[in-house]
Coordinates of C-alpha atoms and ligand atoms in Angstrom, one line a residue:
M1 CA -50.7 6.7 19.6
A2 CA -50.3 9.5 17.2
K3 CA -51.7 10.0 13.8
M4 CA -49.0 11.0 11.3
S5 CA -48.1 10.6 7.6
C6 CA -46.1 7.5 6.8
G7 CA -43.2 9.6 5.8
R8 CA -43.1 11.1 9.3
A9 CA -43.6 7.7 10.9
A10 CA -40.6 6.4 8.9
V11 CA -38.4 9.2 10.1
A12 CA -39.6 8.7 13.7
A13 CA -38.6 5.1 13.4
L14 CA -35.2 6.1 12.2
R15 CA -34.8 8.3 15.2
A16 CA -35.9 5.4 17.5
A17 CA -33.2 3.3 15.9
G18 CA -30.6 5.9 16.8
V19 CA -30.0 7.3 13.4
T20 CA -28.3 10.7 13.2
K21 CA -26.8 10.6 9.7
V22 CA -28.6 9.7 6.6
F23 CA -26.9 9.0 3.3
G24 CA -29.3 9.1 0.4
L25 CA -30.0 9.7 -3.3
M26 CA -33.5 10.7 -3.9
G27 CA -36.3 9.3 -6.1
S28 CA -40.0 9.8 -6.4
S29 CA -41.0 6.6 -4.7
T30 CA -39.9 7.9 -1.3
L31 CA -40.6 11.6 -1.4
E32 CA -42.9 11.5 1.6
M33 CA -39.9 10.5 3.6
Y34 CA -37.8 13.2 2.2
D35 CA -40.5 15.7 3.1
A36 CA -40.4 14.5 6.6
L37 CA -36.6 14.8 6.7
Y38 CA -37.0 18.4 5.7
D39 CA -38.3 19.0 9.3
A40 CA -35.9 16.6 11.0
K41 CA -33.2 18.9 11.9
D42 CA -31.6 16.4 14.2
L43 CA -30.9 14.0 11.2
A44 CA -28.1 15.2 8.9
Y45 CA -28.8 14.4 5.3
I46 CA -25.8 13.7 2.9
G47 CA -26.9 13.5 -0.7
V48 CA -24.6 11.3 -2.8
R49 CA -24.1 11.0 -6.6
H50 CA -24.3 7.3 -7.2
E51 CA -26.3 4.7 -5.2
N52 CA -23.3 2.3 -5.1
C53 CA -21.2 5.0 -3.5
G54 CA -24.0 5.8 -1.0
A55 CA -24.0 2.1 0.0
H56 CA -20.2 2.1 0.4
M57 CA -20.5 5.3 2.6
A58 CA -23.1 3.9 4.8
D59 CA -21.2 0.6 5.0
A60 CA -18.0 2.5 6.2
Y61 CA -20.1 4.5 8.6
G62 CA -21.4 1.3 10.1
R63 CA -18.0 -0.2 10.3
V64 CA -16.6 2.8 12.1
T65 CA -19.4 3.5 14.5
Q66 CA -20.6 -0.1 15.0
T67 CA -24.1 1.1 14.6
P68 CA -25.8 0.4 11.3
G69 CA -25.2 3.0 8.6
L70 CA -28.3 4.1 6.7
F71 CA -28.7 4.7 3.0
I72 CA -32.0 5.9 1.6
C73 CA -32.1 4.7 -1.9
G74 CA -34.8 6.9 -3.1
Q75 CA -35.9 5.2 -6.2
A76 CA -37.3 1.8 -6.9
G77 CA -35.9 -0.2 -9.8
P78 CA -32.8 1.5 -11.3
G79 CA -31.8 3.2 -8.0
S80 CA -32.0 0.0 -6.1
I81 CA -30.1 -2.0 -8.7
N82 CA -27.4 0.6 -8.8
M83 CA -26.2 -0.3 -5.2
V84 CA -25.8 -4.1 -5.6
L85 CA -22.0 -4.1 -5.3
G86 CA -22.1 -1.8 -2.3
L87 CA -24.4 -4.3 -0.5
A88 CA -22.3 -7.2 -1.5
A89 CA -19.2 -5.6 -0.1
A90 CA -21.0 -4.8 3.2
K91 CA -22.3 -8.4 3.4
M92 CA -18.8 -9.8 2.9
A93 CA -17.4 -7.4 5.6
Y94 CA -20.1 -8.4 8.2
S95 CA -20.9 -4.7 8.1
P96 CA -24.2 -3.4 9.7
L97 CA -26.1 -1.4 7.1
V98 CA -29.8 -0.6 6.5
V99 CA -31.1 0.5 3.2
I100 CA -34.6 1.9 2.7
T101 CA -35.8 1.8 -0.8
G102 CA -39.0 2.2 -2.8
L103 CA -41.0 -0.3 -4.8
P104 CA -43.7 0.3 -7.5
A105 CA -47.2 0.9 -6.1
T106 CA -49.0 -2.3 -4.9
E107 CA -51.6 -1.9 -7.6
H108 CA -48.8 -2.1 -10.2
L109 CA -46.6 -4.8 -8.7
G110 CA -46.2 -7.8 -11.0
R111 CA -47.1 -5.9 -14.2
D112 CA -43.5 -5.5 -15.4
G113 CA -44.4 -1.9 -15.3
F114 CA -42.6 1.4 -14.9
Q115 CA -39.3 0.8 -13.1
E116 CA -40.3 -2.6 -11.9
I117 CA -37.2 -4.7 -11.6
D118 CA -37.4 -7.8 -9.5
Q119 CA -35.5 -6.1 -6.7
H120 CA -36.1 -8.8 -4.2
T121 CA -34.4 -11.5 -6.3
V122 CA -31.5 -9.2 -7.3
L123 CA -30.8 -8.0 -3.8
L124 CA -31.4 -11.2 -1.9
P125 CA -28.0 -12.9 -2.4
V126 CA -26.0 -9.7 -1.5
T127 CA -27.9 -8.9 1.7
K128 CA -28.6 -10.5 5.0
R129 CA -32.4 -9.9 4.6
V130 CA -34.7 -8.1 2.1
M131 CA -38.1 -7.2 3.6
T132 CA -41.1 -5.8 1.8
V133 CA -43.5 -3.7 4.0
P134 CA -46.9 -5.1 3.4
R135 CA -49.1 -2.4 5.0
A136 CA -48.7 1.3 5.7
D137 CA -49.1 1.1 9.4
R138 CA -46.2 -1.4 9.6
I139 CA -43.6 0.9 8.1
P140 CA -42.1 1.9 11.5
E141 CA -42.0 -1.7 12.8
F142 CA -40.1 -2.9 9.7
I143 CA -37.6 -0.1 9.9
V144 CA -36.7 -0.7 13.5
E145 CA -36.6 -4.5 12.9
A146 CA -34.2 -3.9 10.0
F147 CA -31.8 -2.2 12.4
R148 CA -32.1 -5.0 14.9
I149 CA -31.3 -7.7 12.2
A150 CA -28.5 -5.7 10.6
N151 CA -26.8 -5.3 14.0
S152 CA -27.2 -8.8 15.5
G153 CA -25.1 -11.9 15.3
R154 CA -23.2 -11.9 12.1
R155 CA -23.9 -8.3 11.1
G156 CA -24.8 -7.4 7.5
P157 CA -26.9 -5.3 5.2
V158 CA -30.7 -5.3 5.4
V159 CA -33.0 -3.8 2.8
V160 CA -36.5 -2.5 3.6
M161 CA -38.6 -2.0 0.4
I162 CA -41.7 0.1 0.7
P163 CA -44.3 0.2 -2.1
R164 CA -44.7 3.8 -3.0
D165 CA -48.5 4.0 -2.4
L166 CA -48.1 3.1 1.2
F167 CA -46.7 6.5 1.8
N168 CA -50.0 8.1 0.9
H169 CA -51.6 7.1 4.2
D170 CA -51.8 8.8 7.5
I171 CA -51.5 6.2 10.2
D172 CA -52.1 5.7 13.9
V173 CA -48.7 4.6 15.0
E174 CA -46.7 3.7 18.1
I175 CA -43.1 3.9 17.2
P176 CA -41.3 0.7 18.4
R177 CA -38.6 1.0 20.9
S178 CA -35.0 1.1 19.7
P179 CA -33.3 -2.3 19.2
P180 CA -31.6 -3.7 22.3
E181 CA -27.8 -3.6 22.7
M182 CA -26.2 -6.9 21.9
L183 CA -23.8 -8.4 24.5
G184 CA -21.0 -10.9 23.8
G185 CA -22.1 -13.9 26.0
T186 CA -19.9 -16.0 28.1
V187 CA -17.5 -18.9 27.7
D188 CA -17.7 -22.3 29.4
R189 CA -14.9 -23.1 31.9
D190 CA -14.3 -26.5 30.4
V191 CA -13.7 -24.9 27.0
L192 CA -11.2 -22.5 28.6
E193 CA -9.5 -25.5 30.3
R194 CA -9.1 -27.2 27.0
I195 CA -7.6 -24.2 25.3
K196 CA -5.3 -23.6 28.3
E197 CA -4.0 -27.2 28.0
M198 CA -3.3 -26.7 24.3
I199 CA -1.4 -23.4 25.0
L200 CA 0.7 -25.0 27.8
A201 CA 1.6 -27.9 25.5
A202 CA 2.6 -25.6 22.6
K203 CA 6.1 -24.5 21.6
A204 CA 5.2 -21.8 19.1
P205 CA 1.7 -20.5 19.6
V206 CA 0.4 -17.4 17.9
I207 CA -2.8 -15.3 17.9
H208 CA -4.3 -14.7 14.5
A209 CA -6.9 -11.9 14.9
G210 CA -9.4 -10.8 12.4
A211 CA -12.6 -8.8 11.8
G212 CA -14.4 -10.3 14.8
I213 CA -11.9 -8.6 17.1
K214 CA -12.0 -5.4 15.1
W215 CA -15.7 -5.0 14.6
G216 CA -16.4 -6.4 18.1
R217 CA -14.1 -3.7 19.6
G218 CA -12.2 -6.5 21.2
S219 CA -8.7 -5.1 20.7
A220 CA -8.0 -4.2 24.3
R221 CA -9.1 -7.6 25.4
L222 CA -7.0 -9.3 22.7
L223 CA -4.0 -7.4 23.8
A224 CA -4.6 -8.3 27.5
L225 CA -4.4 -12.0 26.3
A226 CA -1.4 -11.5 24.1
E227 CA 0.6 -9.6 26.8
K228 CA -0.3 -12.0 29.5
L229 CA 1.0 -15.0 27.5
Q230 CA 3.6 -13.2 25.4
L231 CA 1.9 -14.3 22.2
P232 CA 2.7 -12.6 18.9
V233 CA -0.4 -11.2 17.1
T234 CA -0.8 -11.7 13.4
T235 CA -3.8 -10.4 11.5
S236 CA -6.0 -11.5 8.7
A237 CA -6.0 -9.6 5.4
G238 CA -7.5 -6.1 5.8
H239 CA -7.3 -6.1 9.5
G240 CA -3.7 -5.0 10.2
D241 CA -5.1 -2.3 12.4
V242 CA -6.5 -4.7 15.0
V243 CA -3.7 -3.6 17.4
A244 CA -1.4 -0.6 17.1
I245 CA 1.5 -1.4 14.7
D246 CA 4.1 -0.3 17.2
H247 CA 3.0 -2.8 19.9
A248 CA 5.9 -5.1 20.9
L249 CA 3.8 -8.2 20.0
Y250 CA 2.5 -7.0 16.7
A251 CA 3.7 -8.9 13.6
G252 CA 1.3 -7.6 10.9
T253 CA -0.8 -9.2 8.3
V254 CA -0.5 -12.7 7.0
G255 CA -0.6 -13.6 3.3
P256 CA 0.0 -11.9 0.0
R257 CA -1.2 -8.6 1.3
G258 CA 0.8 -8.9 4.4
N259 CA 4.5 -9.5 5.2
P260 CA 6.9 -12.5 5.5
V261 CA 7.4 -12.1 9.2
A262 CA 3.7 -12.6 10.1
S263 CA 3.3 -15.3 7.5
G264 CA 6.4 -17.1 8.8
L265 CA 5.0 -17.1 12.3
M266 CA 1.9 -18.8 11.1
R267 CA 3.9 -21.3 9.0
E268 CA 5.9 -22.2 12.0
A269 CA 3.1 -22.2 14.6
D270 CA 2.0 -25.4 16.3
L271 CA -1.0 -23.6 17.8
V272 CA -3.1 -20.9 16.2
L273 CA -5.7 -19.0 18.2
A274 CA -7.8 -17.8 15.3
L275 CA -9.9 -15.1 16.9
G276 CA -12.7 -13.6 14.9
T277 CA -11.5 -14.8 11.5
R278 CA -12.6 -17.2 8.9
L279 CA -9.0 -18.0 7.8
G280 CA -10.2 -16.9 4.5
F281 CA -8.8 -16.8 1.0
N282 CA -6.8 -13.6 1.1
T283 CA -4.9 -14.9 4.2
T284 CA -4.6 -18.6 3.4
R285 CA -5.7 -19.2 -0.1
Y286 CA -7.5 -22.1 1.6
Q287 CA -4.2 -24.0 1.6
Y288 CA -1.5 -24.7 4.0
E289 CA 0.4 -21.9 2.4
N290 CA 0.5 -19.5 5.3
I291 CA -0.5 -21.8 8.1
S292 CA 1.3 -24.9 9.3
P293 CA -0.5 -28.2 8.5
Q294 CA 0.7 -29.3 11.9
A295 CA -0.8 -26.4 13.8
K296 CA -3.7 -27.1 16.1
I297 CA -6.3 -24.5 15.4
V298 CA -8.7 -23.0 18.0
Q299 CA -11.2 -20.9 16.0
V300 CA -13.7 -18.4 17.3
D301 CA -16.2 -16.7 15.0
I302 CA -19.7 -15.2 15.5
D303 CA -20.8 -17.0 12.3
P304 CA -21.3 -20.7 12.9
I305 CA -20.8 -21.5 9.2
A306 CA -17.3 -20.0 9.4
V307 CA -16.0 -22.2 12.2
G308 CA -14.0 -25.1 10.8
R309 CA -15.0 -24.3 7.3
Y310 CA -11.7 -24.1 5.5
F311 CA -9.4 -26.0 7.8
P312 CA -9.9 -28.9 10.2
I313 CA -9.8 -27.4 13.7
A314 CA -8.9 -28.7 17.2
L315 CA -11.7 -26.6 18.8
G316 CA -14.3 -24.3 17.5
I317 CA -16.3 -21.7 19.4
V318 CA -19.3 -19.8 18.0
G319 CA -19.2 -16.4 19.7
D320 CA -17.7 -13.0 20.1
A321 CA -13.9 -13.2 19.7
G322 CA -13.2 -10.4 22.2
T323 CA -15.3 -12.0 24.9
V324 CA -13.4 -15.3 24.4
A325 CA -10.1 -13.5 24.5
A326 CA -11.0 -11.8 27.7
A327 CA -12.2 -14.9 29.4
L328 CA -9.1 -16.8 28.4
A329 CA -6.8 -13.9 29.6
E330 CA -8.7 -14.0 32.9
F331 CA -8.3 -17.8 33.1
M332 CA -4.6 -18.1 32.4
K333 CA -1.7 -17.4 34.7
A334 CA 0.6 -14.7 33.4
M335 CA 3.9 -15.7 31.7
P336 CA 6.6 -13.1 32.2
A337 CA 8.4 -12.3 28.9
E338 CA 11.7 -13.6 30.2
N339 CA 10.6 -17.1 30.8
A340 CA 7.8 -17.7 28.3
P341 CA 8.5 -21.0 26.7
W342 CA 8.5 -19.3 23.3
R343 CA 10.9 -16.6 24.3
A344 CA 13.5 -17.4 21.7
R345 CA 10.9 -17.5 19.0
N346 CA 9.6 -14.1 20.1
E347 CA 13.1 -12.6 20.1
K348 CA 13.7 -13.8 16.6
F349 CA 10.4 -12.4 15.4
V350 CA 11.1 -9.0 16.9
K351 CA 14.5 -9.0 15.1
D352 CA 12.9 -10.1 11.8
R353 CA 10.3 -7.4 12.2
Q354 CA 12.9 -4.7 12.8
Q355 CA 14.7 -5.9 9.7
L356 CA 11.6 -5.7 7.6
A357 CA 10.9 -2.2 8.9
Q358 CA 14.4 -1.2 7.8
Q359 CA 14.0 -2.7 4.4
R360 CA 10.7 -0.8 4.0
E361 CA 12.3 2.4 5.0
A362 CA 15.1 1.8 2.5
S363 CA 12.6 1.0 -0.2
G364 CA 10.6 4.2 0.7
N365 CA 13.7 6.2 0.1
H366 CA 13.8 5.4 -3.7
A367 CA 14.8 8.6 -5.4
G368 CA 13.7 9.4 -8.9
T369 CA 10.6 9.6 -10.9
P370 CA 8.0 8.3 -11.4
L371 CA 7.5 7.7 -7.7
H372 CA 7.6 4.2 -6.4
P373 CA 4.4 3.7 -4.3
D374 CA 6.6 2.7 -1.4
V375 CA 7.8 6.3 -1.2
I376 CA 4.2 7.4 -0.7
Y377 CA 3.6 4.8 2.1
A378 CA 6.9 5.8 3.8
E379 CA 5.9 9.4 3.8
L380 CA 2.5 8.5 5.2
R381 CA 4.2 6.7 8.0
K382 CA 6.0 9.9 8.8
V383 CA 3.2 12.4 8.6
A384 CA -0.1 10.6 9.4
P385 CA -1.3 11.4 12.9
R386 CA -1.9 8.5 15.3
D387 CA -5.6 8.8 14.9
A388 CA -5.5 8.6 11.1
L389 CA -8.0 6.3 9.5
F390 CA -7.2 4.8 6.1
T391 CA -9.3 3.4 3.3
I392 CA -7.9 1.5 0.4
D393 CA -9.0 -0.1 -2.9
A394 CA -8.3 -3.5 -4.3
G395 CA -5.9 -2.3 -7.0
T396 CA -2.2 -3.2 -6.8
T397 CA -1.2 0.1 -5.2
G398 CA -3.8 -0.3 -2.6
L399 CA -3.0 -3.9 -1.9
Q400 CA 0.7 -3.1 -1.6
A401 CA -0.2 -0.4 1.0
T402 CA -2.2 -2.8 3.2
D403 CA 0.6 -3.9 5.5
Q404 CA 2.7 -0.7 5.2
L405 CA 0.5 2.1 6.6
P406 CA 0.7 3.4 10.2
Y407 CA -2.3 2.0 12.1
H408 CA -2.6 3.2 15.6
T409 CA -6.3 3.7 16.5
V410 CA -8.8 0.9 15.9
P411 CA -10.4 0.9 13.4
A412 CA -7.8 2.5 11.2
L413 CA -8.2 0.6 8.0
L414 CA -11.3 0.0 5.8
T415 CA -10.9 -2.2 2.7
P416 CA -13.4 -4.0 0.4
L417 CA -12.0 -7.2 2.0
D418 CA -13.0 -10.4 0.1
C419 CA -15.2 -8.4 -2.2
A420 CA -11.9 -7.0 -3.6
S421 CA -13.7 -4.3 -5.5
I422 CA -12.3 -1.1 -6.8
G423 CA -14.3 2.1 -6.5
F424 CA -14.7 1.5 -2.7
S425 CA -12.0 3.6 -1.1
Y426 CA -13.0 7.1 -1.9
A427 CA -16.7 6.6 -1.0
A428 CA -15.8 4.6 2.1
G429 CA -13.5 7.4 3.2
L430 CA -16.3 9.9 3.0
G431 CA -18.5 7.6 5.1
A432 CA -15.8 7.1 7.6
K433 CA -15.2 10.8 7.9
V434 CA -18.9 11.4 8.6
A435 CA -18.7 8.8 11.2
A436 CA -15.5 10.1 12.8
P437 CA -15.3 13.8 11.9
R438 CA -12.3 14.5 14.1
R439 CA -10.1 11.8 12.7
P440 CA -8.0 12.5 9.6
V441 CA -9.2 10.2 6.9
I442 CA -6.8 9.3 4.1
S443 CA -8.1 7.3 1.2
L444 CA -5.7 5.5 -1.2
M445 CA -6.7 4.2 -4.6
G446 CA -5.5 3.8 -8.2
D447 CA -6.4 6.0 -11.1
G448 CA -8.9 3.4 -12.3
G449 CA -10.7 3.0 -9.1
F450 CA -10.9 6.7 -8.4
G451 CA -12.3 7.2 -11.9
M452 CA -15.2 5.0 -10.9
T453 CA -16.2 7.2 -8.0
M454 CA -15.0 10.7 -8.9
G455 CA -18.5 12.0 -8.9
E456 CA -18.4 11.9 -5.2
M457 CA -15.9 14.8 -5.1
A458 CA -19.0 16.9 -5.4
T459 CA -20.5 15.2 -2.4
A460 CA -17.4 15.9 -0.4
V461 CA -17.4 19.6 -1.3
M462 CA -21.2 20.1 -1.0
H463 CA -21.4 18.5 2.4
D464 CA -17.9 19.6 3.6
I465 CA -16.4 16.1 4.2
P466 CA -12.7 16.9 4.2
T467 CA -11.0 13.6 3.4
I468 CA -7.6 13.4 1.7
A469 CA -7.7 11.1 -1.3
I470 CA -4.3 10.0 -2.7
V471 CA -4.8 8.7 -6.3
M472 CA -1.9 6.7 -7.4
D473 CA -1.8 7.2 -11.2
N474 CA 0.1 4.5 -13.0
G475 CA -1.9 4.9 -16.2
A476 CA -3.3 1.4 -16.0
W477 CA -5.6 -1.0 -14.4
G478 CA -2.5 -1.9 -12.5
S479 CA -3.4 -5.2 -10.9
E480 CA -4.6 -6.5 -14.3
I481 CA -1.7 -5.3 -16.4
A482 CA 0.6 -7.1 -13.9
Y483 CA -0.9 -10.4 -15.0
Q484 CA -0.5 -9.5 -18.7
R485 CA 3.1 -8.6 -18.0
D486 CA 3.9 -11.7 -15.9
F487 CA 1.7 -14.4 -17.6
F488 CA 0.7 -13.2 -21.0
N489 CA 4.1 -12.1 -22.4
R490 CA 3.3 -8.3 -22.2
R491 CA 0.5 -8.6 -24.7
Y492 CA -1.4 -5.6 -23.3
I493 CA -5.0 -5.2 -24.2
G494 CA -7.5 -3.2 -22.3
A495 CA -5.0 -2.5 -19.6
H496 CA -4.2 1.2 -20.0
V497 CA -6.3 4.0 -18.8
H498 CA -6.1 7.7 -19.4
S499 CA -7.2 10.0 -16.7
P500 CA -7.7 13.7 -16.3
R501 CA -5.7 15.6 -13.6
F502 CA -7.9 14.6 -10.7
D503 CA -6.4 17.3 -8.6
E504 CA -7.5 19.9 -11.1
V505 CA -11.0 18.4 -11.3
M506 CA -11.2 18.6 -7.5
K507 CA -10.1 22.3 -7.6
L508 CA -12.8 23.0 -10.2
T509 CA -15.3 21.2 -7.9
G510 CA -14.4 23.5 -5.0
G511 CA -11.9 21.4 -3.0
S512 CA -8.1 21.4 -2.9
G513 CA -5.9 19.6 -5.4
Y514 CA -2.2 18.7 -5.3
F515 CA -0.1 17.2 -8.0
V516 CA 2.8 15.0 -6.8
T517 CA 5.7 13.7 -8.8
E518 CA 8.7 13.9 -6.5
R519 CA 9.8 12.4 -3.2
G520 CA 8.7 14.5 -0.2
E521 CA 5.8 16.1 -2.1
T522 CA 3.2 13.6 -0.8
A523 CA 4.1 14.4 2.8
D524 CA 3.9 18.1 2.1
A525 CA 0.6 17.8 0.4
V526 CA -0.9 15.7 3.2
N527 CA 0.3 18.2 5.8
H528 CA -1.0 21.1 3.8
A529 CA -4.4 19.4 3.3
M530 CA -4.7 18.5 6.9
K531 CA -4.1 22.1 7.9
E532 CA -6.4 23.5 5.3
G533 CA -9.3 21.1 6.2
K534 CA -10.9 21.1 2.8
P535 CA -11.8 18.0 0.8
A536 CA -8.6 17.2 -1.0
V537 CA -7.3 15.1 -3.9
I538 CA -3.6 14.4 -4.3
H539 CA -2.9 13.1 -7.8
A540 CA 0.4 11.2 -7.6
K541 CA 2.2 10.0 -10.7
V542 CA 3.6 6.6 -9.7
D543 CA 5.8 4.0 -11.4
P544 CA 3.8 1.9 -13.9
D545 CA 6.3 -0.9 -13.4
A546 CA 5.6 -1.1 -9.7
V547 CA 2.7 -3.5 -10.1
I548 CA 2.4 -6.9 -8.6
S549 CA 0.3 -9.9 -9.7
F550 CA -1.4 -10.9 -6.5
R551 CA -3.5 -13.8 -7.6
T552 CA -1.7 -16.4 -9.6
D553 CA -3.7 -19.4 -8.7
A554 CA -5.4 -19.9 -12.1
L555 CA -2.9 -18.4 -14.4
K556 CA -0.5 -20.3 -16.6
K557 CA 2.6 -18.6 -18.0
R558 CA 2.4 -18.2 -21.7
A559 CA 5.7 -18.7 -23.6
Ligands
LIG601 C1 -15.6 -3.2 -9.5 C2 -14.4 -3.9 -10.0 N1 -14.1 -3.9 -11.3 C3 -13.1 -4.5 -11.8 C4 -12.2 -5.2 -10.9 C5 -11.0 -6.0 -11.5 N2 -9.8 -5.2 -11.1 C6 -9.2 -5.5 -9.9 S1 -7.9 -4.4 -9.7 C7 -8.2 -3.6 -11.1 C8 -7.3 -2.5 -11.6 C9 -7.3 -1.4 -10.7 O1 -6.7 -0.3 -11.3 P1 -6.5 1.0 -10.4 O2 -7.7 1.3 -9.7 O3 -5.9 2.0 -11.3 O4 -5.4 0.5 -9.3 P2 -3.9 -0.1 -9.6 O5 -4.1 -1.5 -9.7 O6 -3.4 0.5 -10.9 O7 -3.1 0.4 -8.4 C10 -9.3 -4.1 -11.8 C11 -9.8 -3.7 -13.1 C12 -12.6 -5.2 -9.6 N3 -11.8 -5.9 -8.7 N4 -13.6 -4.6 -9.1
LIG602 MG1 -3.9 2.3 -11.9

């Protein structure tokens, strides 16, 4: 037992939980903690400019490292409420994240006083858990517990709220031990036998892999299964990086953000091994649009609620998808490629995939200005190193990129997933770079989405976080203007945006800026930025007509 200030005890608890990087935005309700961080030279502090971006950064950090990211939201009330979207995105992504934030003093709670907003109620639906520390000497216990909860089972964001007066105490404290490592569990032999029978009876089985493989670091085990049985791998939306894109069995992403080859495999499958995926909206639209109604589905997910939720399934398993893939690979006899029963199907899919790649290269060769976004993706395929990590936003230019970028090292893609928010990509890229400083991080987004987060250019420069942001400027809220074009007879209202030259703003901030209008210039700028190693913004003028209406389910064409 040692007597220490509660600020120091909180920092000691962070250390016990394995924290080395702290994202934060300060506020008076947590200053004791800040004062303790002053002496904590082993914890790197990254001060951000908006709480929501801080939450996105810590979310991305958690996704990349698979240990919870930490955001200290210094201020009770307004500070906490500013990060609601970032928490929601983390929750939807099963991303491990811990936020520590203040509360008004206990003697003022319930008076609707200074900065008192009902944080608990606001944050509850967008988090896995919200905890209020009731007593000063329990601060360390609550912090370590938050890390355990964030990182267990279905991972997610956990908020620890600390009334500001608790920090005024010195406490006798024993810092709890760090949370235990979670292991994947095992799979029953009878279950494996049932899956084996279904596979052997199938004519066109596919593996459909999702977040559970990616976040569970199950890719190698998934590939062992795919290779042993010669099964093509399709992925759910936002997880096209589950295996390297040049793998012989890789088909890419299913659905509107994906490609017709992967979607076609699912439409023609008679057995889908859905590993670590909910078969969610952006892949299936909850319909038999990209999945055959005749297909038997074996679904594995860590979240019991997700299993069998959107589609009737033949067999459901609650558990770690990589563990199940490994157990199945071990259980099954190998099928050499030349006599796998689905050999002809596989040969066709490989041919279709080659054709798709050729079409994309042709489309990426568009001459002329303004640039077609496909040109940018094609150039990234040429120059991005194999360990590049991409982040994208939910605008049309980001969504079009989803299945077109060169993913080789898992994880290589972070997106807002079902949250489908804009203003995610730039901040997430910074968090990813802090998590993986040696990997090149390239963030793509539209002019609208970047405008929401451009304050973080200062964060990148101040803390030397050298990501490369490619802002595709089409002068519009592109995803939305596409609907007005396609469904509302081009009656444009609210759809155009005017932006400053973001490259120039980045230069003024102290980083590097590039302005791109012609074919070849994106590749040059990316190469230059990677060599220079400074935070960089590439402002690319792209074709305003190259917008796609992705979601058409509730829209009726107007005459
Ligand atoms: C936080 C948030 N606000 C608004 C939206 C609705 N929305 C989706 S895409 C989009 C347009 C995005 O424009 P931009 O970032 O320029 O990308 P573009 O579509 O032009 O490529 C908007 C407004 C959203 N998804 N998230
Ligand atoms: Mg735009």
